[in-house]
Amino acid sequence: MHGNLLGPEPTLLPDRAEPQAALEGGDPVEVATRWPDFSEAWAALAERSLAAGEPIAAYAYARTGYHRGLDQLRRSGWKGFGPVPWSHRPNQGFLRALAALATAAKAIDDTEEYERCSKFLADSDPAAPAHLGLI
């Protein structure tokens, strides 16, 4: 009734059932090709590149997913600040891309980007870094 008196309401991205279903057990390259605005596919590509020891590729994939996620957040009413809760499943692709960007930045000694992304992730949802292995 009175809203959140301490700050903005959480931003909740819309459900993307079709690309989400395609990604589960599918190839993230195919999903990103078909739905290039689906952050979670880019996050999966970044995570795969990190696991393969390819931080430059991971950085590029993660940055793409991060920027596509920012576009979606803005379309959903986000004003550049405020909660983006991990508990809301559609937000997880953006948050995963942000965490992968932080991890890739750290791997290439881009301390400033690592710190910016880590702070942004914790500001979005204080529980997200633990879910994503950044603590």
Coordinates of N, CA and C in Angstrom, one line a residue:
M1 N 0.8 -1.2 0.0 CA 0.0 0.0 0.0 C 0.9 1.3 0.0
H2 N 1.9 1.3 0.9 CA 2.7 2.5 1.0 C 4.0 2.3 0.2
G3 N 4.3 1.1 -0.3 CA 5.6 0.9 -1.1 C 6.7 0.8 -0.1
N4 N 7.9 0.6 -0.7 CA 9.1 0.5 0.0 C 9.6 1.9 0.4
L5 N 9.6 2.2 1.6 CA 10.0 3.6 2.1 C 11.5 3.7 2.1
L6 N 12.3 2.6 2.1 CA 13.7 2.7 2.1 C 14.4 2.8 0.8
G7 N 13.7 2.6 -0.3 CA 14.3 2.7 -1.6 C 13.4 2.2 -2.7
P8 N 13.9 2.1 -3.9 CA 13.1 1.6 -5.0 C 12.6 0.2 -4.8
E9 N 11.5 -0.1 -5.4 CA 11.0 -1.5 -5.5 C 12.0 -2.4 -6.3
P10 N 12.1 -3.7 -6.0 CA 12.9 -4.5 -6.8 C 12.5 -4.6 -8.2
T11 N 13.5 -4.7 -9.1 CA 13.2 -4.8 -10.5 C 13.1 -6.3 -10.8
L12 N 12.0 -6.7 -11.5 CA 11.8 -8.1 -11.8 C 11.7 -8.2 -13.3
L13 N 12.6 -8.9 -13.9 CA 12.6 -9.1 -15.4 C 11.5 -10.0 -15.8
P14 N 10.9 -9.9 -17.0 CA 9.8 -10.8 -17.4 C 10.4 -12.2 -17.6
D15 N 9.5 -13.2 -17.5 CA 9.9 -14.5 -17.7 C 10.1 -14.7 -19.2
R16 N 11.1 -15.5 -19.6 CA 11.5 -15.8 -21.0 C 11.5 -17.3 -21.1
A17 N 10.3 -17.9 -21.1 CA 10.2 -19.4 -21.0 C 10.8 -20.1 -22.2
E18 N 10.6 -19.5 -23.4 CA 11.1 -20.3 -24.6 C 12.7 -20.3 -24.6
P19 N 13.4 -19.2 -24.5 CA 14.8 -19.4 -24.5 C 15.4 -20.1 -23.3
Q20 N 14.7 -19.9 -22.1 CA 15.1 -20.6 -20.9 C 15.0 -22.1 -21.2
A21 N 13.9 -22.6 -21.7 CA 13.7 -24.0 -22.0 C 14.8 -24.5 -23.0
A22 N 15.1 -23.7 -24.0 CA 16.1 -24.1 -25.0 C 17.5 -24.2 -24.4
L23 N 17.7 -23.3 -23.4 CA 19.1 -23.3 -22.8 C 19.3 -24.5 -21.9
E24 N 18.2 -25.0 -21.3 CA 18.3 -26.1 -20.4 C 18.7 -27.4 -21.2
G25 N 19.9 -27.8 -21.1 CA 20.3 -29.0 -21.8 C 20.7 -28.7 -23.2
G26 N 20.6 -27.4 -23.7 CA 20.9 -27.1 -25.0 C 22.2 -26.4 -25.1
D27 N 22.6 -26.0 -26.3 CA 23.9 -25.3 -26.6 C 23.7 -23.8 -26.4
P28 N 24.4 -23.1 -25.5 CA 24.2 -21.7 -25.4 C 24.5 -20.9 -26.7
V29 N 25.4 -21.4 -27.5 CA 25.7 -20.8 -28.8 C 24.4 -20.7 -29.6
E30 N 23.7 -21.8 -29.7 CA 22.4 -21.8 -30.5 C 21.4 -20.9 -29.9
V31 N 21.3 -20.9 -28.5 CA 20.3 -20.0 -27.8 C 20.7 -18.5 -28.1
A32 N 22.0 -18.2 -27.9 CA 22.4 -16.8 -28.2 C 22.2 -16.4 -29.6
T33 N 22.3 -17.3 -30.5 CA 22.1 -17.0 -31.9 C 20.6 -16.7 -32.2
R34 N 19.8 -17.5 -31.6 CA 18.3 -17.4 -31.8 C 17.7 -16.2 -31.0
W35 N 18.2 -16.0 -29.8 CA 17.8 -14.9 -28.9 C 18.9 -14.1 -28.4
P36 N 19.5 -13.3 -29.2 CA 20.7 -12.6 -28.8 C 20.5 -11.6 -27.7
D37 N 19.3 -11.3 -27.3 CA 19.1 -10.4 -26.1 C 18.9 -11.2 -24.9
F38 N 19.1 -12.5 -24.9 CA 18.9 -13.4 -23.7 C 20.2 -13.5 -22.9
S39 N 20.3 -12.7 -21.9 CA 21.5 -12.6 -21.1 C 22.0 -14.0 -20.5
E40 N 21.1 -14.8 -20.2 CA 21.5 -16.1 -19.6 C 22.3 -16.9 -20.6
A41 N 22.0 -16.9 -21.9 CA 22.9 -17.6 -22.8 C 24.3 -17.1 -22.9
W42 N 24.4 -15.7 -22.8 CA 25.7 -15.1 -22.8 C 26.5 -15.4 -21.5
A43 N 25.7 -15.5 -20.4 CA 26.4 -15.8 -19.1 C 26.9 -17.3 -19.2
A44 N 26.1 -18.2 -19.8 CA 26.5 -19.6 -19.9 C 27.8 -19.7 -20.8
L45 N 27.8 -18.9 -21.8 CA 29.0 -18.9 -22.7 C 30.2 -18.4 -21.9
A46 N 30.0 -17.3 -21.1 CA 31.1 -16.8 -20.3 C 31.6 -17.8 -19.3
E47 N 30.7 -18.4 -18.6 CA 31.0 -19.4 -17.6 C 31.8 -20.6 -18.2
R48 N 31.4 -21.0 -19.4 CA 32.0 -22.1 -20.1 C 33.5 -21.7 -20.5
S49 N 33.6 -20.4 -20.9 CA 34.9 -19.9 -21.3 C 35.9 -19.8 -20.1
L50 N 35.3 -19.4 -19.0 CA 36.1 -19.3 -17.7 C 36.6 -20.7 -17.3
A51 N 35.7 -21.7 -17.4 CA 36.0 -23.0 -17.0 C 37.1 -23.6 -18.0
A52 N 37.1 -23.1 -19.2 CA 38.1 -23.6 -20.2 C 39.4 -22.8 -20.1
G53 N 39.5 -21.9 -19.2 CA 40.7 -21.1 -19.1 C 40.9 -20.0 -20.1
E54 N 39.8 -19.5 -20.6 CA 39.8 -18.5 -21.7 C 39.1 -17.2 -21.2
P55 N 39.9 -16.4 -20.4 CA 39.3 -15.2 -19.7 C 38.9 -14.1 -20.7
I56 N 39.6 -14.0 -21.8 CA 39.3 -12.9 -22.8 C 38.0 -13.2 -23.4
A57 N 37.8 -14.4 -23.9 CA 36.5 -14.8 -24.5 C 35.4 -14.7 -23.4
A58 N 35.7 -15.1 -22.2 CA 34.7 -15.0 -21.1 C 34.3 -13.5 -20.9
Y59 N 35.3 -12.7 -20.9 CA 35.0 -11.2 -20.7 C 34.1 -10.7 -21.8
A60 N 34.4 -11.1 -23.0 CA 33.5 -10.6 -24.1 C 32.1 -11.1 -24.0
Y61 N 32.0 -12.4 -23.8 CA 30.6 -13.0 -23.6 C 29.9 -12.3 -22.4
A62 N 30.6 -12.2 -21.3 CA 29.9 -11.7 -20.1 C 29.5 -10.2 -20.3
R63 N 30.4 -9.4 -21.0 CA 30.0 -8.0 -21.2 C 28.8 -7.9 -22.1
T64 N 28.7 -8.8 -23.1 CA 27.5 -8.8 -23.9 C 26.3 -9.1 -23.1
G65 N 26.3 -10.2 -22.3 CA 25.2 -10.5 -21.5 C 24.8 -9.5 -20.5
Y66 N 25.8 -8.8 -19.9 CA 25.6 -7.7 -19.0 C 24.9 -6.6 -19.7
H67 N 25.4 -6.2 -20.8 CA 24.7 -5.0 -21.5 C 23.3 -5.4 -22.0
R68 N 23.1 -6.6 -22.5 CA 21.8 -7.0 -22.9 C 20.8 -7.0 -21.7
G69 N 21.4 -7.4 -20.6 CA 20.6 -7.4 -19.3 C 20.3 -6.0 -18.8
L70 N 21.2 -5.1 -19.0 CA 20.9 -3.7 -18.6 C 19.8 -3.1 -19.5
D71 N 19.8 -3.4 -20.7 CA 18.7 -3.0 -21.6 C 17.4 -3.5 -21.1
Q72 N 17.3 -4.7 -20.7 CA 16.1 -5.3 -20.3 C 15.7 -4.7 -18.9
L73 N 16.6 -4.5 -18.0 CA 16.3 -3.9 -16.8 C 15.7 -2.5 -17.0
R74 N 16.3 -1.7 -17.8 CA 15.8 -0.4 -18.1 C 14.3 -0.5 -18.7
R75 N 14.1 -1.4 -19.6 CA 12.8 -1.6 -20.1 C 11.8 -2.0 -19.1
S76 N 12.3 -2.6 -18.0 CA 11.4 -3.1 -16.9 C 11.3 -2.0 -15.8
G77 N 11.8 -0.8 -16.0 CA 11.6 0.3 -15.1 C 12.8 0.6 -14.2
W78 N 13.9 -0.1 -14.3 CA 15.0 0.1 -13.5 C 15.6 1.4 -13.8
K79 N 16.0 2.2 -12.9 CA 16.5 3.6 -13.1 C 18.0 3.7 -12.9
G80 N 18.7 2.5 -12.8 CA 20.2 2.6 -12.7 C 20.6 2.3 -11.2
F81 N 19.6 1.9 -10.4 CA 19.9 1.6 -9.0 C 18.7 0.8 -8.4
G82 N 19.0 0.2 -7.3 CA 17.9 -0.6 -6.7 C 18.0 -2.1 -6.8
P83 N 17.3 -2.8 -6.1 CA 17.4 -4.2 -6.0 C 17.1 -4.9 -7.3
V84 N 17.9 -5.9 -7.6 CA 17.6 -6.9 -8.7 C 17.8 -8.3 -8.1
P85 N 16.7 -8.8 -7.5 CA 16.9 -10.0 -6.6 C 17.2 -11.3 -7.4
W86 N 18.2 -12.0 -6.8 CA 18.6 -13.3 -7.4 C 17.4 -14.3 -7.3
S87 N 16.6 -14.2 -6.3 CA 15.5 -15.1 -6.1 C 14.5 -15.1 -7.2
H88 N 14.4 -14.0 -8.0 CA 13.5 -14.0 -9.2 C 14.3 -14.6 -10.4
R89 N 13.9 -15.8 -10.8 CA 14.6 -16.6 -11.8 C 15.0 -15.8 -13.0
P90 N 14.1 -15.0 -13.6 CA 14.5 -14.3 -14.8 C 15.6 -13.3 -14.6
N91 N 15.9 -12.8 -13.4 CA 17.0 -11.9 -13.1 C 18.4 -12.6 -13.1
Q92 N 18.3 -13.9 -13.0 CA 19.6 -14.7 -12.8 C 20.5 -14.6 -14.0
G93 N 20.0 -14.5 -15.2 CA 20.9 -14.4 -16.3 C 21.8 -13.2 -16.3
F94 N 21.1 -12.0 -16.0 CA 21.9 -10.8 -15.9 C 22.9 -10.9 -14.7
L95 N 22.5 -11.4 -13.6 CA 23.4 -11.4 -12.4 C 24.5 -12.4 -12.7
R96 N 24.3 -13.5 -13.4 CA 25.3 -14.4 -13.7 C 26.3 -13.8 -14.7
A97 N 25.8 -13.0 -15.7 CA 26.7 -12.3 -16.6 C 27.6 -11.3 -15.8
L98 N 27.0 -10.6 -14.9 CA 27.7 -9.6 -14.1 C 28.8 -10.3 -13.3
A99 N 28.5 -11.4 -12.7 CA 29.5 -12.2 -11.9 C 30.6 -12.7 -12.8
A100 N 30.2 -13.2 -14.0 CA 31.2 -13.7 -14.9 C 32.1 -12.6 -15.4
L101 N 31.6 -11.4 -15.6 CA 32.4 -10.3 -16.0 C 33.4 -9.9 -14.9
A102 N 32.9 -9.9 -13.6 CA 33.8 -9.7 -12.5 C 34.9 -10.7 -12.5
T103 N 34.6 -12.0 -12.6 CA 35.6 -13.0 -12.6 C 36.6 -12.9 -13.7
A104 N 36.1 -12.7 -14.9 CA 37.0 -12.5 -16.1 C 37.9 -11.3 -15.9
A105 N 37.3 -10.2 -15.4 CA 38.1 -9.0 -15.2 C 39.3 -9.3 -14.2
K106 N 38.9 -10.0 -13.1 CA 40.0 -10.4 -12.2 C 41.1 -11.2 -12.8
A107 N 40.6 -12.2 -13.7 CA 41.6 -13.1 -14.3 C 42.6 -12.3 -15.2
I108 N 42.2 -11.2 -15.8 CA 43.0 -10.4 -16.7 C 43.6 -9.2 -16.0
D109 N 43.5 -9.2 -14.6 CA 44.1 -8.1 -13.8 C 43.5 -6.7 -14.0
D110 N 42.2 -6.7 -14.4 CA 41.4 -5.5 -14.5 C 40.7 -5.2 -13.2
T111 N 41.5 -4.8 -12.2 CA 41.1 -4.6 -10.9 C 39.9 -3.6 -10.8
E112 N 40.0 -2.5 -11.5 CA 38.9 -1.5 -11.4 C 37.5 -2.1 -11.9
E113 N 37.6 -2.9 -13.0 CA 36.3 -3.5 -13.5 C 35.8 -4.6 -12.5
Y114 N 36.8 -5.4 -12.0 CA 36.4 -6.4 -11.0 C 35.7 -5.8 -9.8
E115 N 36.3 -4.7 -9.3 CA 35.7 -4.1 -8.1 C 34.3 -3.5 -8.4
R116 N 34.2 -2.8 -9.6 CA 32.9 -2.2 -10.0 C 31.9 -3.3 -10.1
C117 N 32.2 -4.4 -10.8 CA 31.2 -5.4 -11.0 C 30.8 -6.1 -9.7
S118 N 31.8 -6.4 -8.9 CA 31.5 -7.0 -7.6 C 30.6 -6.2 -6.8
K119 N 30.9 -4.9 -6.7 CA 30.0 -4.0 -5.9 C 28.6 -3.9 -6.5
F120 N 28.5 -3.8 -7.8 CA 27.2 -3.8 -8.5 C 26.4 -5.0 -8.2
L121 N 27.1 -6.2 -8.2 CA 26.4 -7.5 -7.9 C 25.9 -7.5 -6.5
A122 N 26.7 -7.0 -5.6 CA 26.3 -7.0 -4.1 C 25.2 -6.0 -3.9
D123 N 25.3 -4.8 -4.6 CA 24.3 -3.8 -4.5 C 22.9 -4.3 -5.1
S124 N 23.0 -5.1 -6.1 CA 21.8 -5.6 -6.8 C 21.1 -6.6 -5.8
D125 N 21.8 -7.5 -5.2 CA 21.3 -8.4 -4.2 C 22.4 -8.9 -3.4
P126 N 22.4 -8.5 -2.1 CA 23.5 -8.9 -1.2 C 23.8 -10.5 -1.2
A127 N 22.7 -11.2 -1.5 CA 22.9 -12.7 -1.5 C 23.5 -13.2 -2.8
A128 N 23.5 -12.4 -3.9 CA 24.0 -12.9 -5.2 C 25.4 -13.3 -5.2
P129 N 26.4 -12.6 -4.6 CA 27.8 -13.0 -4.7 C 28.0 -14.4 -4.1
A130 N 27.3 -14.7 -3.0 CA 27.5 -16.1 -2.5 C 26.9 -17.2 -3.4
H131 N 25.8 -16.9 -4.0 CA 25.2 -17.8 -5.0 C 26.1 -18.1 -6.2
L132 N 26.9 -17.0 -6.5 CA 27.7 -17.1 -7.7 C 29.2 -17.3 -7.5
G133 N 29.5 -17.6 -6.2 CA 30.9 -18.0 -5.9 C 31.9 -16.8 -5.8
L134 N 31.4 -15.6 -5.6 CA 32.3 -14.4 -5.5 C 32.6 -14.1 -4.1
I135 N 32.2 -14.9 -3.1 CA 32.6 -14.7 -1.7 C 33.4 -15.8 -1.2

